[in-house]
Coordinates of C-alpha atoms and ligand atoms in Angstrom, one line a residue:
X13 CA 12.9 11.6 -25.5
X14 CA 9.2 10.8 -24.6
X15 CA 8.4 12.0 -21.1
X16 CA 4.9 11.6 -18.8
X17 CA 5.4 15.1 -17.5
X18 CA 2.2 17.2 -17.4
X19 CA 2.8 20.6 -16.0
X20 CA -0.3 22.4 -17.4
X21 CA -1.7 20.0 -14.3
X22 CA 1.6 18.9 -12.1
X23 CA 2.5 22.3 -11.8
X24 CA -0.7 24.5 -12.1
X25 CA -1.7 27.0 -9.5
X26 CA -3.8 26.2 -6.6
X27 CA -6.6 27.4 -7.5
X28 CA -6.4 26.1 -10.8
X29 CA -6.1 23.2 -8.9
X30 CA -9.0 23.5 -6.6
X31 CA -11.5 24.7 -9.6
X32 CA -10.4 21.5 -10.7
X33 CA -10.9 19.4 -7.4
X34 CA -14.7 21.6 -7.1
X35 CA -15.6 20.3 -10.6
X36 CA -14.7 16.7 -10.4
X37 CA -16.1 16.4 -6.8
X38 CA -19.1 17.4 -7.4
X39 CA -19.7 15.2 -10.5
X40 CA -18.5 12.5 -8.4
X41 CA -21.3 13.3 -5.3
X42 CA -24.3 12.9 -8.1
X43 CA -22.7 10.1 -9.6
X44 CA -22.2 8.2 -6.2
X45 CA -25.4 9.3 -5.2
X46 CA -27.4 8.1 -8.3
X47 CA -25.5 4.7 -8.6
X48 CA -24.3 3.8 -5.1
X49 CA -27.3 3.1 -2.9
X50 CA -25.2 2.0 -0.2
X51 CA -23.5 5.5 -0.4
X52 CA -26.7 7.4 -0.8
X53 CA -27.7 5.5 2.3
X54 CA -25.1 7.0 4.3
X55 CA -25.6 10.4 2.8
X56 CA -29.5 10.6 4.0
X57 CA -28.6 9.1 7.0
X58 CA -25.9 12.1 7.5
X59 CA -28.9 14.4 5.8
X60 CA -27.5 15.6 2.9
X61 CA -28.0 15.2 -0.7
X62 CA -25.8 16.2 -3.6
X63 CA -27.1 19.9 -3.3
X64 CA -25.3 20.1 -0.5
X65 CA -21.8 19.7 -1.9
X66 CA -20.9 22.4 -4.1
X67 CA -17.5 22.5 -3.7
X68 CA -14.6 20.8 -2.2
X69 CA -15.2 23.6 0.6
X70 CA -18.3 21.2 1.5
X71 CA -16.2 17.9 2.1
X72 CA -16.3 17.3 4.9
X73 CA -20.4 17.4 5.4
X74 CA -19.6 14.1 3.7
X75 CA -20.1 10.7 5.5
X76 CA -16.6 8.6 6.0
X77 CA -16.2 5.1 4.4
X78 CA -14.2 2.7 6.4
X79 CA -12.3 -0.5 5.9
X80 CA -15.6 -1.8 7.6
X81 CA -18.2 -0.5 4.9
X82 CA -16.1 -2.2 2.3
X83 CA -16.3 -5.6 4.2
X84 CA -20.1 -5.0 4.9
X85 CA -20.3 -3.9 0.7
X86 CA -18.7 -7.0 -0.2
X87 CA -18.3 -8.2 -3.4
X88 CA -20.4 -5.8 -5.8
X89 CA -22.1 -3.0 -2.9
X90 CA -20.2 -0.3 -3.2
X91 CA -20.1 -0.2 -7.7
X92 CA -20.3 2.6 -9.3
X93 CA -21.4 0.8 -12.8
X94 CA -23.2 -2.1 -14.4
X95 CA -20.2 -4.8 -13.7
X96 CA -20.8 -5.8 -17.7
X97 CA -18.4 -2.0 -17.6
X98 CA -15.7 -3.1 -15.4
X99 CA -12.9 -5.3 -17.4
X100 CA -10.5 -5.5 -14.2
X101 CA -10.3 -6.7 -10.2
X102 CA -7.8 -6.1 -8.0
X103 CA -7.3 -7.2 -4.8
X104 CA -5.4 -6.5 -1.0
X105 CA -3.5 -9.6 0.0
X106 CA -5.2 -10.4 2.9
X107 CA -5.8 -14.2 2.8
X108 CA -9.0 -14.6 5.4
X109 CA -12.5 -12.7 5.8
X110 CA -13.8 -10.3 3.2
X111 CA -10.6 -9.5 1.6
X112 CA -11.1 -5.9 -0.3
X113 CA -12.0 -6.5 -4.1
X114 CA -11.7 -2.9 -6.4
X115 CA -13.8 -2.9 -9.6
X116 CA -12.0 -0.9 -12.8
X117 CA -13.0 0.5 -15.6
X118 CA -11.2 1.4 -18.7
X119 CA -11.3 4.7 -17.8
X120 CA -10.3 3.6 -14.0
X121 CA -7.6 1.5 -15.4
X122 CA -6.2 5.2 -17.5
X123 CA -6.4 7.0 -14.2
X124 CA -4.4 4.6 -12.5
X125 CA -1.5 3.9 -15.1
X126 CA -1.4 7.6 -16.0
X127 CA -0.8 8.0 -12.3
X128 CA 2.3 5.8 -12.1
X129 CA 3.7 7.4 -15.7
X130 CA 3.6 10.4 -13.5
X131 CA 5.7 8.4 -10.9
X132 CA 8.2 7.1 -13.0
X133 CA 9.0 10.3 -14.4
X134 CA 9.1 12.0 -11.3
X135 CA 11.9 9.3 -10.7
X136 CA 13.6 10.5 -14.1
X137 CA 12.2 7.9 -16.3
X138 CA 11.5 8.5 -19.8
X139 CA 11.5 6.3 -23.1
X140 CA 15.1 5.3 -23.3
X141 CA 14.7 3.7 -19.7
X142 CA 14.4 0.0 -19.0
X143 CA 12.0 -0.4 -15.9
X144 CA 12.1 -4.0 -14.2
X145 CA 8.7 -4.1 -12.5
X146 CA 9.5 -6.9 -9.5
X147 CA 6.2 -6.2 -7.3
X148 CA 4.0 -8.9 -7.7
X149 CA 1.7 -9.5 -10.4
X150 CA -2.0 -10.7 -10.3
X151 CA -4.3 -9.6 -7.7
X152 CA -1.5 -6.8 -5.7
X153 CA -1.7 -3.5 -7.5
X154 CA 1.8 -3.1 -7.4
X155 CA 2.9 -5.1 -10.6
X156 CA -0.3 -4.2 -12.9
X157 CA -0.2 -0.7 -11.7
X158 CA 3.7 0.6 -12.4
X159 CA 3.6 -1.8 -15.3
X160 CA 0.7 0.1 -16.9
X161 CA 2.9 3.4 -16.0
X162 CA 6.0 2.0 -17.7
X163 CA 4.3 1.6 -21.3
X164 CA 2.5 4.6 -21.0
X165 CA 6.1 6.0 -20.5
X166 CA 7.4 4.2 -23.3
X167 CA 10.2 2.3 -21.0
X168 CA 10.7 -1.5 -22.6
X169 CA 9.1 -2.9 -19.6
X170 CA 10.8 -6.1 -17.9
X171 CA 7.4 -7.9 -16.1
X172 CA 9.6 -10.1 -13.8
X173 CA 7.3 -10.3 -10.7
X174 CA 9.1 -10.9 -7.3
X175 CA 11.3 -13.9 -6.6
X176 CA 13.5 -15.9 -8.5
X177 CA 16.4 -13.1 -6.8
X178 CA 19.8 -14.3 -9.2
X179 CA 17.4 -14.3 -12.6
X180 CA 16.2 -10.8 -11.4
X181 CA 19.7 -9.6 -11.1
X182 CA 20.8 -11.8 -14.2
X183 CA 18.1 -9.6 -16.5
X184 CA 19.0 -6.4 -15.0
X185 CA 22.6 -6.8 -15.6
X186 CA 21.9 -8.3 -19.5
X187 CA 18.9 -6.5 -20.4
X188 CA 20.2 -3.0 -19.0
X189 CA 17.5 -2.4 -16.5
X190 CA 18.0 1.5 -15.3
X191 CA 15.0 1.7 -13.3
X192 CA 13.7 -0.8 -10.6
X193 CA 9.7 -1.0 -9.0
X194 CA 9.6 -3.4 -6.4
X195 CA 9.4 -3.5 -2.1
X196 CA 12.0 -1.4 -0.5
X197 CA 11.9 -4.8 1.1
X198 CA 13.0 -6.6 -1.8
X199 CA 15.4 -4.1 -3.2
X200 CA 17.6 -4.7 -0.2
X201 CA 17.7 -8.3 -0.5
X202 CA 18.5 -7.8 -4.2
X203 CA 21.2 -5.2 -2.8
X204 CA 22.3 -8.3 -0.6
X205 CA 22.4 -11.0 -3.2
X206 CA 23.7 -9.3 -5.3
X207 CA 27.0 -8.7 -2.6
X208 CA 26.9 -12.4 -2.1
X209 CA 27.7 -12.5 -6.5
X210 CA 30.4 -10.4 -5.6
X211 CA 28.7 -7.6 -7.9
X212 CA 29.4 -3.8 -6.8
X213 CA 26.8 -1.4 -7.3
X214 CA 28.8 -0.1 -10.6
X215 CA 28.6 -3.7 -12.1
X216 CA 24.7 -3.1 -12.7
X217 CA 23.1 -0.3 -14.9
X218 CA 20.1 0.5 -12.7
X219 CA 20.0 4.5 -11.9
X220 CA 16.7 4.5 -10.0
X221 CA 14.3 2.7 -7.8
X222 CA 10.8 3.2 -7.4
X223 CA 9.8 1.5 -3.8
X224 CA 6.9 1.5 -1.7
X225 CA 3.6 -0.7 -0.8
X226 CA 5.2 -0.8 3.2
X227 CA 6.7 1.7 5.5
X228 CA 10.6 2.1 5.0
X229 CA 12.8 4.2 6.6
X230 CA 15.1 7.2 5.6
X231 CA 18.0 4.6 7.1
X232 CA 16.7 2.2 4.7
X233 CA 16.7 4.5 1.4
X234 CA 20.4 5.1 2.1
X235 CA 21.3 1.4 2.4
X236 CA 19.2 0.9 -0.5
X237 CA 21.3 3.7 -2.8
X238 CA 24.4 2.5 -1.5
X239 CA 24.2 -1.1 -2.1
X240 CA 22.1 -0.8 -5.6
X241 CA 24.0 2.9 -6.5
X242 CA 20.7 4.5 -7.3
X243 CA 18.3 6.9 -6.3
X244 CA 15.3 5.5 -4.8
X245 CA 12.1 6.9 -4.7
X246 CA 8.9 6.7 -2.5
X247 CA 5.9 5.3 -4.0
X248 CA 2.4 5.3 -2.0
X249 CA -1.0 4.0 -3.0
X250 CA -3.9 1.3 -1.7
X251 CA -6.0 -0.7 -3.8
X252 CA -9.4 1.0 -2.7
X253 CA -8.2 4.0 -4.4
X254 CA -6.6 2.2 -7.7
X255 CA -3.0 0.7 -6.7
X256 CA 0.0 2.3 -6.7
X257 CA 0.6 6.1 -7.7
X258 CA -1.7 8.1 -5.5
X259 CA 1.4 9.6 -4.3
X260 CA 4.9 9.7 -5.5
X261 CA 8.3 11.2 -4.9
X262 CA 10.1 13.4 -7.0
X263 CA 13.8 14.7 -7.4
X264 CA 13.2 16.7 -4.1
X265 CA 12.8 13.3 -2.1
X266 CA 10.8 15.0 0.4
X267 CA 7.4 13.2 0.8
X268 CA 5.5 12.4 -1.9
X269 CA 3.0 14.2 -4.6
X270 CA -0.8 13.3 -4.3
X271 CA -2.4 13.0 -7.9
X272 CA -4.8 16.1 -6.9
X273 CA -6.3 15.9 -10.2
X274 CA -7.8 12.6 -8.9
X275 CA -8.1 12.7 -5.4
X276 CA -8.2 14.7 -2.7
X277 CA -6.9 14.2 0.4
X278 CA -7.8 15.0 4.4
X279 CA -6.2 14.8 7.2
X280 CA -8.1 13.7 10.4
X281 CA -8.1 12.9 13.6
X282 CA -8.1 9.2 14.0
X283 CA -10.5 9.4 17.6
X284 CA -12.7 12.0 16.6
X285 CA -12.9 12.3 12.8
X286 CA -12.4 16.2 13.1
X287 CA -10.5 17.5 10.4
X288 CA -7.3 18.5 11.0
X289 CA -5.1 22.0 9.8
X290 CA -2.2 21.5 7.1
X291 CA 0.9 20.2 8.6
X292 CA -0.9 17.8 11.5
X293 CA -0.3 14.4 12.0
X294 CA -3.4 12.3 11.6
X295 CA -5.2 9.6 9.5
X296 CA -5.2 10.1 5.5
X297 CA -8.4 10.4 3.8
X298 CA -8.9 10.1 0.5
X299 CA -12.0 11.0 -1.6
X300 CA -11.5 9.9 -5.4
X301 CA -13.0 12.6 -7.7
X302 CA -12.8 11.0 -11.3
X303 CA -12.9 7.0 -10.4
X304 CA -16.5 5.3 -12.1
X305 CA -16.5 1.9 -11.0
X306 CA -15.0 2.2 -7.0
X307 CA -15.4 5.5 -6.1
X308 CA -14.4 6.4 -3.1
X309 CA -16.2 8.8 -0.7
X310 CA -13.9 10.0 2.7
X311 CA -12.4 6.8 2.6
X312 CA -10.5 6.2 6.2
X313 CA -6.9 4.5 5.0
X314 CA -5.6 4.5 8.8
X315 CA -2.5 5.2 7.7
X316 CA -0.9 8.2 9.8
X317 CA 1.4 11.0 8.1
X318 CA 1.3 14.8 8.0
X319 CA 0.2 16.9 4.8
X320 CA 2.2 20.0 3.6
X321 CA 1.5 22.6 0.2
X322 CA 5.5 24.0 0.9
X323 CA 6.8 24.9 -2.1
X324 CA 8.6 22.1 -3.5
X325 CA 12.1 22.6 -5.4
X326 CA 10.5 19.8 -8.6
X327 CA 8.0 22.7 -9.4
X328 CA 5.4 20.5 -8.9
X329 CA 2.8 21.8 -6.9
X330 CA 0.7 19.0 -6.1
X331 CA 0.4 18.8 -1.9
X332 CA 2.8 16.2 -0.4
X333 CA 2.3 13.8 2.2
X334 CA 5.5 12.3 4.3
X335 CA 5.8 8.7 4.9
X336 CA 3.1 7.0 6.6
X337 CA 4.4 6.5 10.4
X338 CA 2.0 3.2 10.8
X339 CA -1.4 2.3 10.6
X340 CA -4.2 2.6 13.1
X341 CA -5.3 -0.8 12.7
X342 CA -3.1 -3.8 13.8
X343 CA -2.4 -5.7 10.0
X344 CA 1.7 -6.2 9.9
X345 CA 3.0 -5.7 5.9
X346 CA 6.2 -8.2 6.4
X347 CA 8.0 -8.7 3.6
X348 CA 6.0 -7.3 1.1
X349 CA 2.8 -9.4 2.3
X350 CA -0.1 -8.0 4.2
X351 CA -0.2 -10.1 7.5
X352 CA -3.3 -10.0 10.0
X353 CA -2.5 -11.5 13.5
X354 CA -6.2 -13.0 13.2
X355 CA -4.7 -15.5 10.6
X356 CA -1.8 -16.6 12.7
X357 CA -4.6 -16.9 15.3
X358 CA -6.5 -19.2 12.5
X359 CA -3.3 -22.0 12.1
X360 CA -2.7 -22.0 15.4
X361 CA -6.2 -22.9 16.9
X362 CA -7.1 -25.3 13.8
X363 CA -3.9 -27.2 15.2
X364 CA -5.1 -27.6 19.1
X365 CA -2.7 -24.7 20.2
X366 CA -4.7 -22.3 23.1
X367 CA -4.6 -18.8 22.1
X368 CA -1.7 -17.8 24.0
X369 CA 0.6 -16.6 21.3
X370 CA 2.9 -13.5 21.1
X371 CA 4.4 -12.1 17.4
X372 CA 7.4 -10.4 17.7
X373 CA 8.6 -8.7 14.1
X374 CA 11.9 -7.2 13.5
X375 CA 14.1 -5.9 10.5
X376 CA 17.6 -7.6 10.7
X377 CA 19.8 -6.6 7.8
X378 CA 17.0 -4.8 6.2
X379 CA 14.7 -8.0 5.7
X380 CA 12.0 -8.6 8.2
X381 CA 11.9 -11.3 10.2
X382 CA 8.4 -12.7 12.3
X383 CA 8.5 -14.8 15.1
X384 CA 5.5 -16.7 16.1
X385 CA 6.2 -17.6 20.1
X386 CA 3.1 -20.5 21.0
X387 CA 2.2 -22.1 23.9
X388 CA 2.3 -25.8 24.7
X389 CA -0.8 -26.7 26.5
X390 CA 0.2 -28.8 29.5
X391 CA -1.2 -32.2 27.4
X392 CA 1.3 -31.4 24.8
X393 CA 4.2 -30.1 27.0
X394 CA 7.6 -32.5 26.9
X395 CA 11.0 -32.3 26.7
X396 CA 11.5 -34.4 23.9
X397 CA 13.1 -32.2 21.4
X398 CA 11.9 -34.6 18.5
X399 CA 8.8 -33.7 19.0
X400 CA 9.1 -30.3 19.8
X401 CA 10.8 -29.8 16.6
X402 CA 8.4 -31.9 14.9
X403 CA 5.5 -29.2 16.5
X404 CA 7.4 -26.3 15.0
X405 CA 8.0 -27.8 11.9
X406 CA 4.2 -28.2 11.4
X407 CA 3.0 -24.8 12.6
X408 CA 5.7 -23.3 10.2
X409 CA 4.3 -25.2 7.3
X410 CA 0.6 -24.4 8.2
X411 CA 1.4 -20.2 8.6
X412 CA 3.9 -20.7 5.4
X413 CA 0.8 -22.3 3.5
X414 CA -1.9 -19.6 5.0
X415 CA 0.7 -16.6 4.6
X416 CA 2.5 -17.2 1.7
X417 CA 5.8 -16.7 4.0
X418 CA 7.9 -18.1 6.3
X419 CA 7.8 -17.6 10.0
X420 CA 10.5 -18.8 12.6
X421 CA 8.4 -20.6 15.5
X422 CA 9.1 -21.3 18.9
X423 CA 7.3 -23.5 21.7
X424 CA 7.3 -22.3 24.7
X425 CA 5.9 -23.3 27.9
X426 CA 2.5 -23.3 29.5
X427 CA 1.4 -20.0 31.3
X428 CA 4.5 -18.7 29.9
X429 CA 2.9 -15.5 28.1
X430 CA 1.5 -13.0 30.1
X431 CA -2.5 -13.0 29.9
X432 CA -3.9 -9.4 29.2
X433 CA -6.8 -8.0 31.2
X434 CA -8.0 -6.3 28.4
X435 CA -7.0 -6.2 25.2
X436 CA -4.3 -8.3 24.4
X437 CA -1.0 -7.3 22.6
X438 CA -0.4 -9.8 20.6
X439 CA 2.2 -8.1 18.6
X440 CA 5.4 -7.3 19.3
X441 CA 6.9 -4.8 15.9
X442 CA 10.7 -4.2 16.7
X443 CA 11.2 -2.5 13.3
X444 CA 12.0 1.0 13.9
X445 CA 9.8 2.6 11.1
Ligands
DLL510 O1 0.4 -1.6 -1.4 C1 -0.3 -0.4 -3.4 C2 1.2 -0.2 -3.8 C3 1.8 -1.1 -4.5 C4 1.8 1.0 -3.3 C5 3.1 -0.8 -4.9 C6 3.1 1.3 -3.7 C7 3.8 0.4 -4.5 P1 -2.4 -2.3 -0.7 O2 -1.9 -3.7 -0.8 O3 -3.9 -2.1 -0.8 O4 -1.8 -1.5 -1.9 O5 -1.8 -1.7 0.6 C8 -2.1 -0.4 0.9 O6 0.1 -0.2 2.1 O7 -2.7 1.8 3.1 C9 -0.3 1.7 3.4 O8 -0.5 1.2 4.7 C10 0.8 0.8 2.8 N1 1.7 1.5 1.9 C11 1.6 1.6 0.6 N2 2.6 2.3 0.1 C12 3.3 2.7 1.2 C13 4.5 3.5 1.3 C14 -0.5 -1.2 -2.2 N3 5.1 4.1 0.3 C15 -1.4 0.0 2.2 N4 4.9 3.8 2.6 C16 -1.5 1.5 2.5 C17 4.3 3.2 3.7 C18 2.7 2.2 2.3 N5 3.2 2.4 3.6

């Protein structure tokens, strides 16, 4: 029985651990520095060279990147080696602007699979498993990434991608799937298709579930157990870093392992950009110590959670983070699917609506549902339901096609949404997450 378990490094003493962090960050300041003039750009404007960093100690003398230096860096700014080195792209699923496109190497690509092996096993994967990988594949990390984990693992490795719900349940039941990767989303709809089969949770094989890519709720893992008869684990990552795997959960369920072999993380505070003591809420940062093609210096995720080195019962020793409570920015994950309210904005103006709109999101029965509320100007207002229906019909067609989901839609009347005086709230997130 193969397993992905490395305790010489899961397990290893702090400062084992931090000798290890000093080391690799330090390589990674020269190597930024001496192949990333838009990073070395930031470091002499901060007034520091690589002498300065001798140890993770020296961190945070380091300059942040944001969401907004990868926009600016856009497509090839921020490489870390000749492209002719990189043999992968990945990409965040935002459909408008300068989506976020993360170079690989083969070495990249190791990291990055070796991190989700790490994963799997933590969820008590090993050789004899059967692992249906149902994130998406192509440009989301989340199918690539736990699939590259799987063979490393040795589990026969079901690529089935999302969708096509009754052939996903159809191969785990004949192809005796025991471990699932896909949205906490999408597990519960499986979970309720799966009832509308009349199957019970003994009926299919699967013993565990490795979920993440959005925020889900403790409420939801136990729906999710229940329905599927699993256990199901938490599984964090972003592309900028690699993909999945950053994090993961182990047997203790109890936030989730950071690969500190690879990366080490921050916690700051979102206003100021002070760095914050273990066990604070505030923004995660994440510096990438062994990455060649996208490293990733301070790198500002804007998602908020808390950081704790408790001992954990697994034995690993690797700090945890806890779910991320949100992000500081305003981009929606529904469904599985990034969703910025800017491209909402987009269908709606290209099709003569004023930009008086409100989203509302909710979770009903564990699936989230988006409501786009519009306003008629006072040209288009009518009563006649034909062609009010004929209105909706199109806008849900347009968001559907710019989206990649559907969106319930309602007209509503002029001066019907309130007007902000500042900024204006444009969404409404019910989901209690
Ligand atoms: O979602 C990578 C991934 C794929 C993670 C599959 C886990 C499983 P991005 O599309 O770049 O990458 O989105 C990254 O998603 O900054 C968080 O806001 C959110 N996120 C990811 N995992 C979790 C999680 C992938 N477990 C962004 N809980 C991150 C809450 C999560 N939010």
């Amino acid at each position: 029985m193969e397993r992905y378990f490395q305790p010489e490094i899961e397990c290893a003493p702090r400062e084992k651990i931090k000798a290890i962090q000093d080391e690799r960050l330090v390589a990674q300041v020269k190597h930024v520095w001496d192949n990333v003039p838009y990073y070395r750009k930031k470091m002499e404007e901060a007034g520091i060279t690589p002498d300065d960093i001798r140890s993770s100690d020296d961190l945070h003398k380091l300059p942040f990147l944001s969401k907004a230096d990868l926009r600016e860096a856009y497509p090839y700014g921020l490489l870390g080696v000749p492209l002719k080195d990189c043999v992968r792209i990945q990409s965040t699923s935002g459909t408008t602007g300068k989506r976020v496109v993360a170079f690989y190497t083969h070495h990249d690509i190791d990291l990055w699979e070796e991190c989700c092996a790490r994963a799997i096993t933590a969820a008590g994967g090993t050789d004899e498993d059967v692992c249906q990988v149902s994130y998406g594949y192509g440009l989301f990390t989340g199918g690539p990434g736990l699939n590259g984990g799987s063979h490393k693992v040795g589990c026969l490795t079901i690529p089935t991608s999302s969708g096509n719900t009754e052939r996903q349940i159809m191969f785990i039941r004949d192809l005796n799937a025991t471990i699932l990767c896909c949205t906490p989303s999408y597990a519960a709809y499986l979970g309720e298709t799966m009832k509308e089969m009349g199957l019970k949770p003994e009926d299919i094989p699967l013993k565990a579930g490795i979920f993440g890519a959005e925020a889900w709720s403790e409420e939801m893992r136990h729906d999710i157990e229940k329905t599927l008869g699993i256990k199901a684990y938490d599984i964090y990552g972003l592309t900028e870093l690699s993909g999945p795997g950053v994090s993961f959960e182990c047997s203790a369920q109890s936030g989730m392992h950071i690969n500190e072999d690879h990366f080490i993380a921050e916690i700051i505070d979102p206003e100021t950009g002070e760095v914050l003591p273990e066990g604070t809420q505030g923004e995660l940062v994440f510096t990438s110590i062994d990455k060649q093609a996208f490293p990733m210096m301070r790198y500002r995720t804007r998602d908020i959670c808390t950081l704790t080195r408790e001992k954990c019962s697994c034995g690993r020793t690797h700090v945890k983070m806890t779910k991320p409570k949100g992000r500081t920015d305003d981009m929606l994950i529904i469904r599985g699917v990034n969703v910025f309210p800017s491209q909402i904005e987009t269908v709606l103006l290209n099709k003569g609506y004023p930009a008086n709109y409100q989203i509302v999101v909710d979770r009903v029965n564990n699936t989230d549902t988006l409501d786009v509320q519009v306003e008629m100007t006072q040209e288009m207002f009518t009563d006649n339901l034909g062609e009010i229906s004929a209105r909706q019909k199109d806008i849900v067609e347009g968001l559907k096609s710019m989206l990649g989901i559907k969106a319930h839609v309602s007209l509503v009347a002029p001066k019907s949404i309130t007007r902000s005086e500042g900024k204006a709230v444009r969404v409404i997130d019910k989901r209690k997450i």
